[in-house]
Short mmCIF file of C-alpha atoms in Angstrom, two decimals:
data_model
loop_
_atom_site.label_atom_id
_atom_site.label_comp_id
_atom_site.label_asym_id
_atom_site.label_seq_id
_atom_site.Cartn_x
_atom_site.Cartn_y
_atom_site.Cartn_z
CA GLY K 14 -0.97 -52.09 6.28
CA PHE K 15 1.29 -54.23 8.42
CA TYR K 16 2.11 -57.94 8.01
CA ILE K 17 4.74 -60.63 8.57
CA GLU K 18 6.11 -62.01 5.32
CA VAL K 19 7.37 -65.63 5.26
CA SER K 20 8.81 -67.52 2.29
CA ARG K 21 6.63 -70.28 0.86
CA ARG K 22 9.16 -72.89 1.92
CA ASP K 23 8.73 -71.94 5.59
CA ALA K 24 5.04 -71.00 5.48
CA GLU K 25 3.92 -74.29 7.02
CA ARG K 26 6.17 -73.76 10.05
CA VAL K 27 4.59 -70.48 11.29
CA PRO K 28 2.94 -70.39 14.76
CA THR K 29 -0.70 -71.33 15.00
CA ASP K 30 -1.80 -67.81 15.94
CA TYR K 31 -0.58 -66.42 12.58
CA VAL K 32 -3.51 -65.66 10.25
CA ARG K 33 -2.83 -65.77 6.50
CA ARG K 34 -3.63 -62.37 4.97
CA GLN K 35 -2.21 -62.53 1.42
CA THR K 36 -0.36 -64.86 -0.95
CA VAL K 37 2.20 -63.39 -3.33
CA LYS K 38 4.47 -65.01 -5.91
CA SER K 39 7.20 -66.25 -3.60
CA ALA K 40 5.85 -65.68 -0.09
CA GLU K 41 2.93 -65.76 2.26
CA ARG K 42 1.89 -62.77 4.39
CA PHE K 43 0.48 -63.26 7.86
CA ILE K 44 -0.96 -61.09 10.59
CA THR K 45 -1.52 -61.59 14.31
CA THR K 46 -4.05 -60.15 16.70
CA GLU K 47 -1.47 -57.86 18.27
CA LEU K 48 -0.26 -56.67 14.86
CA LYS K 49 -3.83 -56.03 13.70
CA THR K 50 -4.45 -53.88 16.80
CA PHE K 51 -1.25 -51.92 16.13
CA GLU K 52 -2.20 -51.47 12.46
CA ASP K 53 -5.62 -50.07 13.36
CA LYS K 54 -4.02 -47.68 15.81
CA VAL K 55 -1.46 -46.39 13.27
CA LEU K 56 -3.82 -46.07 10.31
CA SER K 57 -6.43 -44.20 12.34
CA ALA K 58 -3.87 -41.96 14.08
CA ARG K 59 -4.12 -39.13 11.51
CA GLU K 60 -7.91 -38.98 11.69
CA ARG K 61 -7.83 -39.09 15.48
CA ALA K 62 -5.11 -36.42 15.58
CA LEU K 63 -7.17 -34.09 13.36
CA ALA K 64 -10.25 -34.70 15.46
CA ARG K 65 -8.30 -33.94 18.62
CA GLU K 66 -6.82 -30.82 17.08
CA ARG K 67 -10.28 -29.62 16.12
CA GLU K 68 -11.54 -30.35 19.62
CA LEU K 69 -8.73 -28.32 21.19
CA TYR K 70 -9.19 -25.49 18.66
CA ASP K 71 -12.91 -25.26 19.42
CA ALA K 72 -12.14 -25.20 23.13
CA VAL K 73 -9.69 -22.30 22.61
CA LEU K 74 -12.27 -20.42 20.54
CA THR K 75 -14.86 -20.87 23.24
CA GLN K 76 -12.52 -19.34 25.81
CA LEU K 77 -11.53 -16.51 23.46
CA ILE K 78 -15.11 -15.55 22.68
CA GLU K 79 -15.73 -15.04 26.38
CA ARG K 80 -12.86 -12.51 26.42
CA LEU K 81 -13.35 -11.11 22.92
CA SER K 82 -13.89 -7.44 23.85
CA ALA K 83 -10.76 -7.31 26.00
CA LEU K 84 -8.68 -9.05 23.31
CA GLN K 85 -9.90 -6.67 20.60
CA ALA K 86 -9.15 -3.66 22.78
CA THR K 87 -5.67 -5.03 23.48
CA ALA K 88 -5.03 -5.70 19.79
CA ALA K 89 -6.15 -2.16 18.88
CA ALA K 90 -3.91 -0.68 21.56
CA VAL K 91 -0.90 -2.72 20.41
CA ALA K 92 -1.57 -1.74 16.78
CA GLU K 93 -1.74 1.95 17.73
CA LEU K 94 1.47 1.69 19.74
CA ASP K 95 3.16 -0.05 16.82
CA ALA K 96 2.11 2.69 14.38
CA LEU K 97 3.07 5.52 16.72
CA GLY K 98 6.35 3.82 17.60
CA SER K 99 7.21 3.48 13.90
CA LEU K 100 6.45 7.16 13.29
CA ALA K 101 8.51 8.14 16.33
CA GLU K 102 11.44 6.02 15.16
CA CYS K 103 11.31 7.68 11.70
CA ALA K 104 11.13 11.14 13.27
CA SER K 105 14.16 10.42 15.43
CA SER K 106 16.39 8.57 12.98
CA LEU K 107 15.57 10.60 9.84
CA GLN K 108 15.64 14.10 11.38
CA TRP K 109 11.96 14.88 10.84
CA VAL K 110 10.39 17.91 12.54
CA GLN K 111 7.07 18.59 14.21
CA PRO K 112 4.75 20.46 11.82
CA GLN K 113 2.79 23.50 12.97
CA LEU K 114 -0.91 23.18 12.17
CA VAL K 115 -2.69 26.52 11.72
CA SER K 116 -6.29 27.49 11.03
CA GLN K 117 -5.69 29.86 8.12
CA PRO K 118 -4.94 28.72 4.53
CA ARG K 119 -1.19 28.05 4.50
CA LEU K 120 1.27 25.54 3.14
CA HIS K 121 4.80 26.55 4.07
CA ILE K 122 7.61 24.00 3.89
CA GLU K 123 11.30 24.75 4.37
CA ALA K 124 13.89 22.25 3.12
CA GLY K 125 11.24 19.62 2.42
CA ARG K 126 12.34 16.13 1.38
CA HIS K 127 10.70 13.11 -0.24
CA PRO K 128 10.93 10.46 2.52
CA VAL K 129 11.28 7.51 0.12
CA VAL K 130 13.42 9.01 -2.67
CA GLU K 131 15.77 10.46 -0.07
CA LYS K 132 16.32 7.03 1.49
CA PHE K 133 17.41 5.38 -1.76
CA LEU K 134 19.73 8.10 -3.04
CA VAL K 135 23.38 7.45 -2.26
CA GLY K 136 25.30 9.59 0.19
CA GLY K 137 22.62 12.11 1.08
CA SER K 138 22.47 13.51 -2.45
CA PHE K 139 18.80 14.52 -2.22
CA VAL K 140 18.49 18.31 -2.51
CA PRO K 141 15.85 19.72 -0.09
CA ASN K 142 13.53 22.39 -1.41
CA ASP K 143 10.97 24.91 -0.21
CA LEU K 144 7.28 25.52 -0.82
CA ASP K 145 5.16 28.52 0.11
CA LEU K 146 1.43 28.78 -0.57
CA ASP K 147 -1.10 30.99 1.20
CA GLU K 148 -4.26 33.02 0.59
CA ARG K 149 -2.52 35.29 -1.95
CA ARG K 150 -0.28 32.63 -3.51
CA ARG K 151 -2.36 29.57 -4.36
CA MET K 152 -0.98 28.08 -7.59
CA LEU K 153 2.57 27.22 -8.64
CA VAL K 154 3.16 26.62 -12.35
CA ILE K 155 6.19 24.32 -12.29
CA THR K 156 8.43 24.13 -15.36
CA GLY K 157 11.74 22.35 -15.89
CA PRO K 158 13.40 19.59 -17.89
CA ASN K 159 12.61 15.90 -17.79
CA MET K 160 14.17 14.27 -14.72
CA GLY K 161 14.48 17.74 -13.21
CA GLY K 162 12.50 16.79 -10.08
CA LYS K 163 9.04 18.25 -10.82
CA SER K 164 7.11 15.09 -9.94
CA THR K 165 9.25 14.45 -6.85
CA TYR K 166 8.60 18.01 -5.66
CA MET K 167 4.84 17.56 -6.05
CA ARG K 168 4.63 14.14 -4.45
CA GLN K 169 6.82 15.05 -1.48
CA THR K 170 4.42 17.93 -0.78
CA ALA K 171 1.47 15.52 -0.70
CA LEU K 172 3.35 13.08 1.55
CA ILE K 173 4.34 15.83 3.98
CA VAL K 174 0.71 17.03 4.14
CA ILE K 175 -0.58 13.49 4.75
CA LEU K 176 2.04 12.79 7.43
CA ALA K 177 1.21 16.06 9.21
CA HIS K 178 -2.54 15.41 9.14
CA MET K 179 -2.11 11.90 10.56
CA GLY K 180 -0.14 13.26 13.50
CA SER K 181 3.39 12.45 12.36
CA PHE K 182 6.53 14.52 12.23
CA VAL K 183 7.53 15.42 8.64
CA PRO K 184 10.73 15.32 6.52
CA ALA K 185 11.56 19.04 6.49
CA ASP K 186 13.35 21.72 8.50
CA GLN K 187 10.07 23.52 9.13
CA ALA K 188 6.43 23.02 8.10
CA VAL K 189 3.38 25.19 8.64
CA ILE K 190 0.21 23.56 7.33
CA GLY K 191 -3.32 24.92 7.22
CA PRO K 192 -6.55 22.94 6.94
CA LEU K 193 -6.95 20.79 3.83
CA ASP K 194 -10.00 18.66 3.11
CA ARG K 195 -8.65 16.40 0.34
CA ILE K 196 -5.74 15.81 -2.00
CA PHE K 197 -6.48 15.41 -5.71
CA THR K 198 -3.88 14.10 -8.17
CA ARG K 199 -3.61 13.81 -11.93
CA ILE K 200 -0.26 12.10 -12.32
CA GLY K 201 1.17 9.59 -14.78
CA ALA K 202 0.05 8.17 -18.12
CA ALA K 203 -2.07 5.02 -17.86
CA ASP K 204 -4.94 3.59 -19.88
CA ASP K 205 -7.93 1.43 -19.04
CA LEU K 206 -8.43 -0.33 -22.36
CA ALA K 207 -10.43 -3.16 -20.79
CA GLY K 208 -12.85 -0.51 -19.54
CA GLY K 209 -12.95 1.21 -22.91
CA ARG K 210 -10.85 4.21 -21.85
CA SER K 211 -7.71 5.39 -23.62
CA THR K 212 -4.85 7.21 -21.91
CA PHE K 213 -6.39 10.52 -22.93
CA MET K 214 -9.83 9.49 -21.65
CA VAL K 215 -8.41 8.44 -18.27
CA GLU K 216 -6.58 11.76 -18.03
CA MET K 217 -9.68 13.79 -18.87
CA THR K 218 -11.93 11.77 -16.54
CA GLU K 219 -9.57 12.37 -13.63
CA ALA K 220 -9.22 16.05 -14.51
CA ALA K 221 -13.02 16.42 -14.65
CA ASN K 222 -13.33 14.77 -11.25
CA ILE K 223 -10.88 17.29 -9.81
CA LEU K 224 -12.65 20.30 -11.37
CA ASN K 225 -16.05 19.08 -10.14
CA ASN K 226 -15.08 18.11 -6.59
CA ALA K 227 -12.10 20.16 -5.41
CA SER K 228 -12.67 23.10 -3.07
CA ALA K 229 -10.65 26.09 -1.93
CA ARG K 230 -9.41 23.92 0.96
CA SER K 231 -8.09 21.13 -1.30
CA LEU K 232 -4.57 20.37 -2.48
CA ILE K 233 -4.34 19.65 -6.23
CA LEU K 234 -1.37 18.06 -7.99
CA MET K 235 -1.49 18.29 -11.79
CA ASP K 236 1.45 16.67 -13.55
CA GLU K 237 1.73 17.18 -17.32
CA ILE K 238 -1.96 17.59 -18.16
CA GLY K 239 -2.81 17.41 -21.88
CA ARG K 240 -0.17 14.87 -22.91
CA GLY K 241 -2.60 12.38 -24.46
CA THR K 242 -3.54 14.49 -27.48
CA SER K 243 -2.07 16.89 -30.06
CA THR K 244 0.17 19.74 -28.93
CA TYR K 245 -2.29 22.60 -29.43
CA ASP K 246 -5.26 20.65 -28.06
CA GLY K 247 -3.18 19.65 -25.05
CA LEU K 248 -2.04 23.23 -24.51
CA SER K 249 -5.63 24.46 -24.73
CA LEU K 250 -6.80 21.89 -22.21
CA ALA K 251 -3.94 22.61 -19.82
CA TRP K 252 -4.58 26.36 -20.03
CA ALA K 253 -8.33 26.00 -19.51
CA ILE K 254 -7.91 23.64 -16.53
CA ALA K 255 -5.22 25.79 -14.88
CA HIS K 256 -7.27 28.95 -15.46
CA ASN K 257 -10.40 27.33 -14.01
CA ILE K 258 -8.56 26.18 -10.88
CA ALA K 259 -6.90 29.57 -10.44
CA THR K 260 -10.08 31.62 -10.86
CA LYS K 261 -12.96 29.44 -9.64
CA THR K 262 -11.71 26.58 -7.46
CA ARG K 263 -8.83 28.54 -5.90
CA ALA K 264 -7.36 25.40 -4.37
CA MET K 265 -3.74 25.07 -3.30
CA THR K 266 -2.30 23.79 -6.58
CA LEU K 267 0.99 22.49 -7.97
CA PHE K 268 0.73 22.48 -11.77
CA ALA K 269 3.72 20.92 -13.55
CA THR K 270 3.90 21.39 -17.31
CA HIS K 271 6.14 21.40 -20.38
CA TYR K 272 3.87 23.97 -22.03
CA PHE K 273 5.96 27.07 -21.46
CA GLU K 274 3.02 29.19 -22.66
CA LEU K 275 1.33 28.53 -19.29
CA THR K 276 3.90 30.71 -17.56
CA THR K 277 1.98 33.77 -18.83
CA LEU K 278 -0.86 32.77 -16.49
CA ALA K 279 1.10 34.31 -13.63
CA ALA K 280 0.81 37.70 -15.27
CA GLU K 281 -2.99 37.38 -15.39
CA ARG K 282 -3.71 35.95 -11.94
CA GLU K 283 -2.18 37.35 -8.78
CA ALA K 284 -2.50 34.04 -6.95
CA CYS K 285 -0.48 32.23 -9.65
CA VAL K 286 3.35 32.06 -9.48
CA ASN K 287 5.96 30.50 -11.74
CA VAL K 288 8.66 28.26 -10.27
CA HIS K 289 11.42 26.29 -12.00
#
C-alpha cells in the first residue's frame, strides 16, 4: 500500500494526525486519513475498472441483440462481397477466363494451369496443358517420369472444376465443363498407424470408397495406385481398379501410373486413352 516513512530519530516529531502503521528496523511508517482514502481508491481501481468494462460490454450486447438479424445479414453480405471480390481480382490479375457450363458430360480445358504452382514458379515457366474428356473419352491413363508433372496435371484439373462450380473464372484459355457430382482422389502415400492402418491399408480403403461411391458423373483422380505392396500385386490391383472404373463406374478419370502395362487398357476399352 501507501505510507509515509520517517526515520526513528524523527518519528516523535511527526504531526498528530499521522497514524503509525508499521515499524521496521530503522524507520517508522505512518499513514493519514487522506492517504488511506487514496490507497483504497488505487488498490480497488482494477476491480472497479473490470466491473465497469463488464457493465459496458453487457450494455453493448443488449443493444446488439436487438439488431442481431440486421447485423448477421450485413455480415453475410460483406463476406459474400469479399469472396466475390477476391475471385474477381484473381480473374483480372491472373488472366483467368469464364468457364462454359454445359449439360452434357464434358471436361474440356485448353491451356489449363495450376493456380498455386504457377504463382511460385519463376518467370512464368509453368507450361499450360490441355485436357479433353467426354462421353466417348472418359479415362486418361497418364504415364511419365517422376517430377514430370503428372500429379500437377491431375490436381489442376480438380481445382479448375471446383473453381468453375463455385462460380469463379478459371486458370485456362478455355474451359467447357459438364455436370459433376463429386470429386474423388487417391493421392499420396500416408499411413494411419495410430488407427491401425498401414500405408497400403489407407490406400486400399480410399480406393474401395471410390469404387463403391463414385458415379458416371464423378471426377476420379488416381495417382500411383498399388505402391504399398509388391510389384505384381500392385500391378494387379491397379489393373483391376482401372478396369472396374472404365467398364462399370465410367466416371471421368485421370489415372496416373508407373505401371506401363496399364497402357494396354486403351486397346481394350474405347473410352480409355493413353497420355504422356
